[in-house]
C-alpha cells in the first residue's frame, strides 16, 4: 500500500531527473513494485533491480508479470562493512543513475557508509543519485510518526534508524 501511495510523486521527480539517463541501478528493490511502475513509465531506461538474495524470487514475479523489455533479471547485492567496505558481490555494470527507496533506515550506519563508499566502482562520474525515505533534518525528526518509527526500528535492532539528511548527503 505504501508503494501505491508514493510511486506517482516519486515518478514525477524521477521522470525529470532521469530524463537523460539510460542505466538505472536500484538498490533494495524490495518486491519490485516500484521498478515495474517506473520502468513502464520511463521505457528509455534500463531498470536494474538488486536486493538481498532472499528477495529476488518476489522481484522476479513482479518483473515476469510485467514482461517489460527494460527490466533485466534482478541480482543479489548487499552493502557490507567487512572485510572491506563495499558491495557483495560487486556488480559488473556501470550505471548513470541510482535509485533506492526506504533502505537507508533499515541498514546499520556501517552498511550505509559501505554503500556510498562502493558507488564509485559501479557509477559513472556524472551520475544522478535519488534516495527516497524518511530523513531527519538538523538532527530533528520531521514528524511524531517518524520519531515513533525510529523507536520501533531501534527496539528491534539498535543499528537501523532514520538517518540525518546532512550525514547522508556528506557521503
Short mmCIF file of C-alpha atoms in Angstrom, two decimals:
data_model
loop_
_atom_site.label_atom_id
_atom_site.label_comp_id
_atom_site.label_asym_id
_atom_site.label_seq_id
_atom_site.Cartn_x
_atom_site.Cartn_y
_atom_site.Cartn_z
CA UNK A 1 0.00 0.00 0.00
CA UNK A 2 2.78 2.50 0.75
CA UNK A 3 4.21 1.92 -2.72
CA UNK A 4 0.81 2.64 -4.26
CA UNK A 5 0.69 5.90 -2.29
CA UNK A 6 4.17 7.16 -3.08
CA UNK A 7 5.00 5.82 -6.55
CA UNK A 8 3.44 8.64 -8.57
CA UNK A 9 5.02 11.51 -6.60
CA UNK A 10 8.38 9.72 -6.84
CA UNK A 11 7.84 9.13 -10.56
CA UNK A 12 7.23 12.84 -11.10
CA UNK A 13 10.68 13.60 -9.68
CA UNK A 14 12.46 10.71 -11.39
CA UNK A 15 10.95 11.48 -14.78
CA UNK A 16 12.57 14.92 -14.66
CA UNK A 17 15.86 13.86 -13.02
CA UNK A 18 16.37 10.72 -15.13
CA UNK A 19 15.27 12.25 -18.47
CA UNK A 20 18.77 11.99 -19.94
CA UNK A 21 19.78 8.77 -18.14
CA UNK A 22 19.90 5.26 -19.64
CA UNK A 23 21.06 2.75 -16.99
CA UNK A 24 19.50 2.77 -13.50
CA UNK A 25 20.68 0.63 -10.62
CA UNK A 26 18.01 0.22 -7.96
CA UNK A 27 19.40 -0.79 -4.59
CA UNK A 28 16.98 -2.57 -2.27
CA UNK A 29 14.24 -3.26 -4.82
CA UNK A 30 12.07 -4.98 -2.21
CA UNK A 31 9.13 -6.51 -4.04
CA UNK A 32 9.96 -4.99 -7.44
CA UNK A 33 6.74 -2.98 -7.41
CA UNK A 34 8.49 0.40 -7.77
CA UNK A 35 10.72 -0.98 -10.53
CA UNK A 36 7.76 -2.13 -12.61
CA UNK A 37 5.94 1.18 -12.20
CA UNK A 38 8.97 3.31 -13.02
CA UNK A 39 10.30 1.16 -15.88
CA UNK A 40 6.86 1.10 -17.53
CA UNK A 41 6.58 4.89 -17.28
CA UNK A 42 10.17 5.53 -18.44
CA UNK A 43 10.84 2.99 -21.21
CA UNK A 44 14.11 4.70 -22.27
CA UNK A 45 15.67 3.47 -19.02
CA UNK A 46 17.11 0.04 -18.40
CA UNK A 47 16.00 -0.51 -14.79
CA UNK A 48 18.27 -2.95 -12.95
CA UNK A 49 16.84 -4.31 -9.69
CA UNK A 50 19.01 -5.59 -6.86
CA UNK A 51 18.44 -6.75 -3.30
CA UNK A 52 19.32 -9.49 -0.82
CA UNK A 53 19.22 -12.93 -2.44
CA UNK A 54 16.08 -13.91 -0.48
CA UNK A 55 14.13 -11.02 -2.07
CA UNK A 56 14.94 -12.00 -5.67
CA UNK A 57 12.10 -14.53 -6.20
CA UNK A 58 9.48 -11.90 -5.29
CA UNK A 59 11.13 -9.30 -7.52
CA UNK A 60 11.24 -11.81 -10.39
CA UNK A 61 7.50 -12.41 -10.01
CA UNK A 62 6.74 -8.69 -10.41
CA UNK A 63 9.15 -8.36 -13.34
CA UNK A 64 7.92 -11.53 -15.06
CA UNK A 65 4.28 -10.50 -14.74
CA UNK A 66 5.01 -7.04 -16.17
CA UNK A 67 7.15 -8.50 -19.00
CA UNK A 68 8.87 -5.19 -19.70
CA UNK A 69 11.77 -5.17 -22.16
CA UNK A 70 13.76 -2.73 -20.00
CA UNK A 71 13.88 -4.77 -16.76
CA UNK A 72 16.64 -7.40 -16.83
CA UNK A 73 16.70 -10.13 -14.18
CA UNK A 74 17.47 -8.83 -10.68
CA UNK A 75 20.74 -9.68 -8.99
CA UNK A 76 21.84 -10.15 -5.39
CA UNK A 77 23.61 -7.17 -3.86
CA UNK A 78 24.48 -6.20 -0.30
CA UNK A 79 26.44 -3.33 1.19
CA UNK A 80 28.92 -4.87 3.60
CA UNK A 81 31.29 -3.11 6.01
CA UNK A 82 33.68 -6.10 6.31
CA UNK A 83 36.13 -7.45 5.36
CA UNK A 84 36.40 -4.25 3.31
CA UNK A 85 33.52 -1.79 2.92
CA UNK A 86 31.74 -2.23 -0.41
CA UNK A 87 29.27 -4.33 -2.33
CA UNK A 88 28.99 -8.08 -2.15
CA UNK A 89 29.10 -9.21 -4.85
CA UNK A 90 30.42 -6.28 -6.89
CA UNK A 91 28.13 -5.65 -9.90
CA UNK A 92 29.87 -5.76 -13.27
CA UNK A 93 27.93 -2.95 -14.94
CA UNK A 94 28.28 0.83 -14.84
CA UNK A 95 25.20 2.96 -14.22
CA UNK A 96 24.39 6.60 -14.85
CA UNK A 97 21.54 6.71 -12.32
CA UNK A 98 20.88 5.18 -8.92
CA UNK A 99 17.58 4.84 -7.09
CA UNK A 100 16.89 3.48 -3.64
CA UNK A 101 13.71 3.70 -1.60
CA UNK A 102 13.25 3.02 2.09
CA UNK A 103 16.60 1.34 2.55
CA UNK A 104 18.96 3.59 4.49
CA UNK A 105 16.93 3.48 7.70
CA UNK A 106 16.82 -0.34 7.55
CA UNK A 107 20.61 -0.70 7.31
CA UNK A 108 23.11 -0.07 10.05
CA UNK A 109 25.21 3.08 9.63
CA UNK A 110 28.28 0.98 8.73
CA UNK A 111 26.31 -0.53 5.82
CA UNK A 112 25.14 2.93 4.71
CA UNK A 113 28.77 4.07 4.64
CA UNK A 114 29.77 0.91 2.76
CA UNK A 115 27.03 1.50 0.19
CA UNK A 116 28.14 5.04 -0.57
CA UNK A 117 31.80 4.03 -0.49
CA UNK A 118 31.14 1.36 -3.14
CA UNK A 119 29.21 3.59 -5.54
CA UNK A 120 32.24 4.97 -7.43
CA UNK A 121 33.02 1.40 -8.56
CA UNK A 122 29.66 0.99 -10.33
CA UNK A 123 28.55 4.51 -11.23
CA UNK A 124 29.72 6.90 -13.94
CA UNK A 125 31.12 10.29 -12.95
CA UNK A 126 28.02 12.38 -13.78
CA UNK A 127 25.58 10.03 -12.04
CA UNK A 128 22.21 11.13 -10.65
CA UNK A 129 21.53 9.59 -7.22
CA UNK A 130 17.93 9.58 -5.97
CA UNK A 131 17.22 8.32 -2.44
CA UNK A 132 13.67 8.17 -1.11
CA UNK A 133 12.76 7.61 2.51
CA UNK A 134 12.38 9.30 5.87
CA UNK A 135 15.15 11.64 6.97
CA UNK A 136 15.88 13.89 9.92
CA UNK A 137 16.98 17.44 9.19
CA UNK A 138 19.34 19.26 11.51
CA UNK A 139 19.16 16.26 13.83
CA UNK A 140 15.41 16.68 14.28
CA UNK A 141 12.57 14.36 13.36
CA UNK A 142 10.14 15.83 10.82
CA UNK A 143 7.10 14.26 12.50
CA UNK A 144 5.99 12.39 15.60
CA UNK A 145 5.29 9.34 13.42
CA UNK A 146 8.93 9.34 12.24
CA UNK A 147 10.11 9.55 15.86
CA UNK A 148 7.89 6.58 16.73
CA UNK A 149 9.05 4.65 13.65
CA UNK A 150 12.68 5.27 14.59
CA UNK A 151 11.99 3.98 18.11
CA UNK A 152 10.29 0.89 16.69
CA UNK A 153 13.26 0.21 14.39
CA UNK A 154 15.77 0.57 17.21
CA UNK A 155 13.74 -1.62 19.57
CA UNK A 156 14.11 -4.44 17.03
CA UNK A 157 17.81 -3.76 16.35
CA UNK A 158 19.86 -0.79 17.61
CA UNK A 159 21.73 -0.36 14.29
CA UNK A 160 18.93 0.86 11.96
CA UNK A 161 17.24 4.22 12.32
CA UNK A 162 16.09 7.27 10.46
CA UNK A 163 19.20 8.97 9.12
CA UNK A 164 20.18 12.61 9.26
CA UNK A 165 19.96 14.07 5.76
CA UNK A 166 23.14 16.07 6.27
CA UNK A 167 25.18 12.98 7.20
CA UNK A 168 23.88 11.04 4.20
CA UNK A 169 24.40 13.98 1.87
CA UNK A 170 28.01 14.25 3.07
CA UNK A 171 28.62 10.65 1.99
#
